[in-house]
Coordinates of C-alpha atoms in Angstrom, one line a residue:
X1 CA 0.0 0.0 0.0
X2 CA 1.8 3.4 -1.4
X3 CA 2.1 5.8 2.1
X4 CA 3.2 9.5 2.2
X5 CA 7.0 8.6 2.6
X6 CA 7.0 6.4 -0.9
X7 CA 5.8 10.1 -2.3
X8 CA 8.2 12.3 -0.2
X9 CA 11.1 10.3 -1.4
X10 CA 10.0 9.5 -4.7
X11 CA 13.4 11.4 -7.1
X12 CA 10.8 12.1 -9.8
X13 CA 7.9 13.7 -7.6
X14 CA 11.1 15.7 -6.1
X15 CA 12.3 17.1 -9.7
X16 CA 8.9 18.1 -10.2
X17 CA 8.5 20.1 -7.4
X18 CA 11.9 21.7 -7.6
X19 CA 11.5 22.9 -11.0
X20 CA 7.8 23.6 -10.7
X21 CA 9.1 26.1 -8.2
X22 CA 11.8 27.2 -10.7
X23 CA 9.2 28.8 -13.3
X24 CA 7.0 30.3 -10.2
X25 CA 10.3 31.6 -9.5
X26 CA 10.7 33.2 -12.6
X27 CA 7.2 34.5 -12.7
X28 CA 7.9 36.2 -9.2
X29 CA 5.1 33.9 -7.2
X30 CA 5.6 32.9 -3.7
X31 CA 8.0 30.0 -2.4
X32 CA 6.0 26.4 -3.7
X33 CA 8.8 24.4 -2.8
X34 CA 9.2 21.5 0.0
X35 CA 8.3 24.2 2.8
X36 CA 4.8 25.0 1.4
X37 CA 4.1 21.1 0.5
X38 CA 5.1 20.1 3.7
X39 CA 3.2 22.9 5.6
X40 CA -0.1 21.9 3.8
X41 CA 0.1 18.2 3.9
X42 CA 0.8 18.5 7.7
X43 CA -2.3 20.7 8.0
X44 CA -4.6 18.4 5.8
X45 CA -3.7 15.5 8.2
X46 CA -4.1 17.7 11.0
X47 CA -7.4 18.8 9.8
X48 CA -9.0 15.0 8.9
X49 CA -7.7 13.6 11.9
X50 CA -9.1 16.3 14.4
X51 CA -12.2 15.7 12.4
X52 CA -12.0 11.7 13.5
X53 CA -11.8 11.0 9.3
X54 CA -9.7 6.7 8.9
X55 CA -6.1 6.5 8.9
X56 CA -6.6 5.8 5.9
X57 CA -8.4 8.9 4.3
X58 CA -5.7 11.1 6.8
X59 CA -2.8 9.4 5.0
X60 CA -4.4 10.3 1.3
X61 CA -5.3 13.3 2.2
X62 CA -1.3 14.2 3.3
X63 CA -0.3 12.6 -0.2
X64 CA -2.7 15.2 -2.1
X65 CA -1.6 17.9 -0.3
X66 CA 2.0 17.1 -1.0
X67 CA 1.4 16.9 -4.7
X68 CA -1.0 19.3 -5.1
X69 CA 1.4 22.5 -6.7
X70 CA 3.3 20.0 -9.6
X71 CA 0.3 21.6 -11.4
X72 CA 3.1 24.8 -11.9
X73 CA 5.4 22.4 -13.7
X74 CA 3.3 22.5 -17.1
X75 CA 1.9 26.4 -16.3
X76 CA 0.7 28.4 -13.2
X77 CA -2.8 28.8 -15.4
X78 CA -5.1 25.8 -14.4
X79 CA -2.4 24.1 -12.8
X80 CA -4.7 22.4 -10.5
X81 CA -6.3 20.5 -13.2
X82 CA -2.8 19.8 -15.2
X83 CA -1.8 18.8 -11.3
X84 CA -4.6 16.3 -11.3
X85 CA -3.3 14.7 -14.6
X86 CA 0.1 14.6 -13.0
X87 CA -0.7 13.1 -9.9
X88 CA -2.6 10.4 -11.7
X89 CA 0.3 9.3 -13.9
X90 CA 2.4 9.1 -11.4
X91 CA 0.3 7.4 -8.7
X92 CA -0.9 4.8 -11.0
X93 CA 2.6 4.2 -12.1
X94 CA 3.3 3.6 -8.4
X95 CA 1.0 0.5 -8.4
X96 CA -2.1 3.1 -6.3
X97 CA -5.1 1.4 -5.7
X98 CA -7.7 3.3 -8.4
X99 CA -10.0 4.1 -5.8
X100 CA -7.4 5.9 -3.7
X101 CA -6.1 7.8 -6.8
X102 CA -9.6 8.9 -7.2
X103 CA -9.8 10.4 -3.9
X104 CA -6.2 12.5 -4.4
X105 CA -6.8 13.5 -7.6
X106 CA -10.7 15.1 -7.3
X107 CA -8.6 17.1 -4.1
X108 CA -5.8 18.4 -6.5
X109 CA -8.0 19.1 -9.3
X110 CA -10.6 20.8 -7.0
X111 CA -7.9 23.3 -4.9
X112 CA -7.9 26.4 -6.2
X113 CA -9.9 29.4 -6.5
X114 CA -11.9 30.0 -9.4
X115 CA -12.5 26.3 -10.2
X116 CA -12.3 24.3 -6.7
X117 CA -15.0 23.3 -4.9
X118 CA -15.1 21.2 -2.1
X119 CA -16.9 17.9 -3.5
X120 CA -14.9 15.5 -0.6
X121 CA -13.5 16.2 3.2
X122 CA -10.4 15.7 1.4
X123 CA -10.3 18.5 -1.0
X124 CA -12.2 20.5 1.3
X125 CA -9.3 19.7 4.2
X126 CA -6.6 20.7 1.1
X127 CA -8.5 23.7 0.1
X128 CA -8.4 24.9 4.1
X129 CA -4.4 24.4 4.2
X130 CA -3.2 25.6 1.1
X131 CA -5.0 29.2 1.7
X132 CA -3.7 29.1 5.0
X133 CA -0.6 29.1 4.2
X134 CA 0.4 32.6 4.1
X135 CA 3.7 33.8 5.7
X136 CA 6.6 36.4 5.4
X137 CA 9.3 33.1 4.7
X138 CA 7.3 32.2 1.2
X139 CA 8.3 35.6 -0.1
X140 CA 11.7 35.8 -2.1
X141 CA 12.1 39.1 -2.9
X142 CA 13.8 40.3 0.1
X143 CA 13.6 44.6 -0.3
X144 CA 10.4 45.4 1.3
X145 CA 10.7 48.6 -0.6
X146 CA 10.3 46.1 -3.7
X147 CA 7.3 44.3 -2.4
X148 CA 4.0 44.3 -4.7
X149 CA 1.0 43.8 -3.2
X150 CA 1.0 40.3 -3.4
X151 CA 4.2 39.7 -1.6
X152 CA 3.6 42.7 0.7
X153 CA 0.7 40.6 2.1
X154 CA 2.9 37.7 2.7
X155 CA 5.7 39.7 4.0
X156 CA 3.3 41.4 6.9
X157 CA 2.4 38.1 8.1
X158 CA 4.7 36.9 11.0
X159 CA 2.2 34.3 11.9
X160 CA -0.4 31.9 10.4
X161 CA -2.2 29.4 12.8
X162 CA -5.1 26.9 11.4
X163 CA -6.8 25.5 14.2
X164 CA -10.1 23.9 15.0
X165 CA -11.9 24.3 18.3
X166 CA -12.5 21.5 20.8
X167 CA -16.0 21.4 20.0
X168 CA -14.9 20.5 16.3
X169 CA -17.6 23.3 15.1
X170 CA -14.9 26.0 14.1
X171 CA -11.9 26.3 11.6
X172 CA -10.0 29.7 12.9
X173 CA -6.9 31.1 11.0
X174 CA -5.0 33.3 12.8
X175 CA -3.1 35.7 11.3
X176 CA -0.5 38.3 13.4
X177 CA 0.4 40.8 10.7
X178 CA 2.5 43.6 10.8
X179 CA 0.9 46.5 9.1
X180 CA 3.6 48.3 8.4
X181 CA 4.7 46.3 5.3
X182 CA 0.5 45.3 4.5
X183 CA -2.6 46.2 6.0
X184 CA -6.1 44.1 6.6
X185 CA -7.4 45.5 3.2
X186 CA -4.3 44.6 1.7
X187 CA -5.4 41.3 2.4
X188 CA -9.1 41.3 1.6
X189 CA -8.2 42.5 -1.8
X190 CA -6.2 40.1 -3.4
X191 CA -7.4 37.1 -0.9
X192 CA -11.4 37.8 -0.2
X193 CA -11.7 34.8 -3.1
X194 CA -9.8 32.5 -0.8
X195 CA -11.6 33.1 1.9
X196 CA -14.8 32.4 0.4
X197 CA -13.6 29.2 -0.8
X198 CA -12.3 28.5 2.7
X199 CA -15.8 29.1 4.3
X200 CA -17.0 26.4 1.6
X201 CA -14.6 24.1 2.5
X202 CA -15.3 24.4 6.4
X203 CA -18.8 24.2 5.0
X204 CA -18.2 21.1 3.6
X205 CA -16.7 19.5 6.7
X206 CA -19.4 20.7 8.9
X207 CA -17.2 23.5 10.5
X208 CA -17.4 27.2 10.6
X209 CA -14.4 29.0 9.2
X210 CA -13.4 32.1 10.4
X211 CA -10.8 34.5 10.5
X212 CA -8.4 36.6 12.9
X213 CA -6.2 39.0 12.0
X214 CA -4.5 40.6 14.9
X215 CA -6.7 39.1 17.6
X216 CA -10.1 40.6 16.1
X217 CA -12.0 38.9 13.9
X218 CA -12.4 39.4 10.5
X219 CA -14.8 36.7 9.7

């Protein structure tokens, strides 16, 4: 049975995600590399596991959110669904069971604004970590004077925490962000889409999403 490790140190999964983070690179997008796949496959296990979802399920969902960016290997534009494709080659390759590549691939296919929705708890659970992944260490460019808006968001935020409550009825991100580099409209006006897509995907897992920004909430 394929587990998250067989993907982590798979070479060509590795190359992928290396030089998918090359072009994004190039294009001047936000660090995709091993931090942000690590980061989001942690927080889909987290996420499925608080939630009392099988092993199993946990363990796919970690696998989707660790392939979910290779997408940016063939272009940034659609790159969920071109991820999708991806995964499946490779997973099937690897011998996956076809019901289990089902489950990864509707998740990477379905994580990304404009196009994703939350049709499973695991694609809802990836959609929740990969927009909460927003932090000053994905940003390259390292002249704040140089920032766009984009990375001036990223750079204000010191913190990110994804949590859910004990009662299991709440998602909360909390982000600590230092205004002097981006403020809360900042944010709202390149990431309101996100959010909306993250209150979907708590939807979907029968939680409430909401946001902090500085202790208040936002949402």
């Amino acid at each position: 049975m394929l587990n998250l490790q067989d993907i982590i140190h798979n070479e060509a999964i590795k190359t992928y995600i290396t030089s998918a983070d090359a072009s994004l690179k190039e294009l001047g997008f936000t660090e995709h590399s091993f931090a942000h796949v690590n980061c989001v496959s942690q927080r889909v296990g987290y996420i499925l596991d608080t939630l009392g979802y099988p092993v199993r399920t946990v363990e796919l969902g970690q696998i989707a959110g660790y392939l979910h960016d290779i997408g940016n290997l063939v272009n940034r534009k659609d790159h969920s669904q071109s991820g999708a494709i991806m995964a499946w080659s490779i997973l099937n390759d690897m011998g996956c069971d076809p019901a289990e590549i089902a489950v990864i691939v509707t998740a990477i296919g379905n994580h990304d604004e404009g196009t994703g929705v939350p049709v499973n708890p695991v694609a809802a659970a990836l959609i929740l970590a990969d927009k909460a992944d927003v932090r000053r260490t994905r940003v390259r460019e390292k002249d704040p004077t140089a920032l766009d808006i984009h990375d001036r968001v990223n750079f204000s935020v010191t913190k990110s925490e994804l949590k859910i409550n004990e009662d299991k009825t709440q998602v909360k991100l909390k982000l600590t962000v230092d205004t002097r580099y981006g403020s809360v409209m900042d944010y709202f006006e390149i990431f309101t889409e996100r959010m909306l897509l993250c209150r979907r995907a708590a939807d979907r897992l029968g939680l409430r999403f909401c946001l902090y920004i500085n202790g208040q909430q936002i949402m």
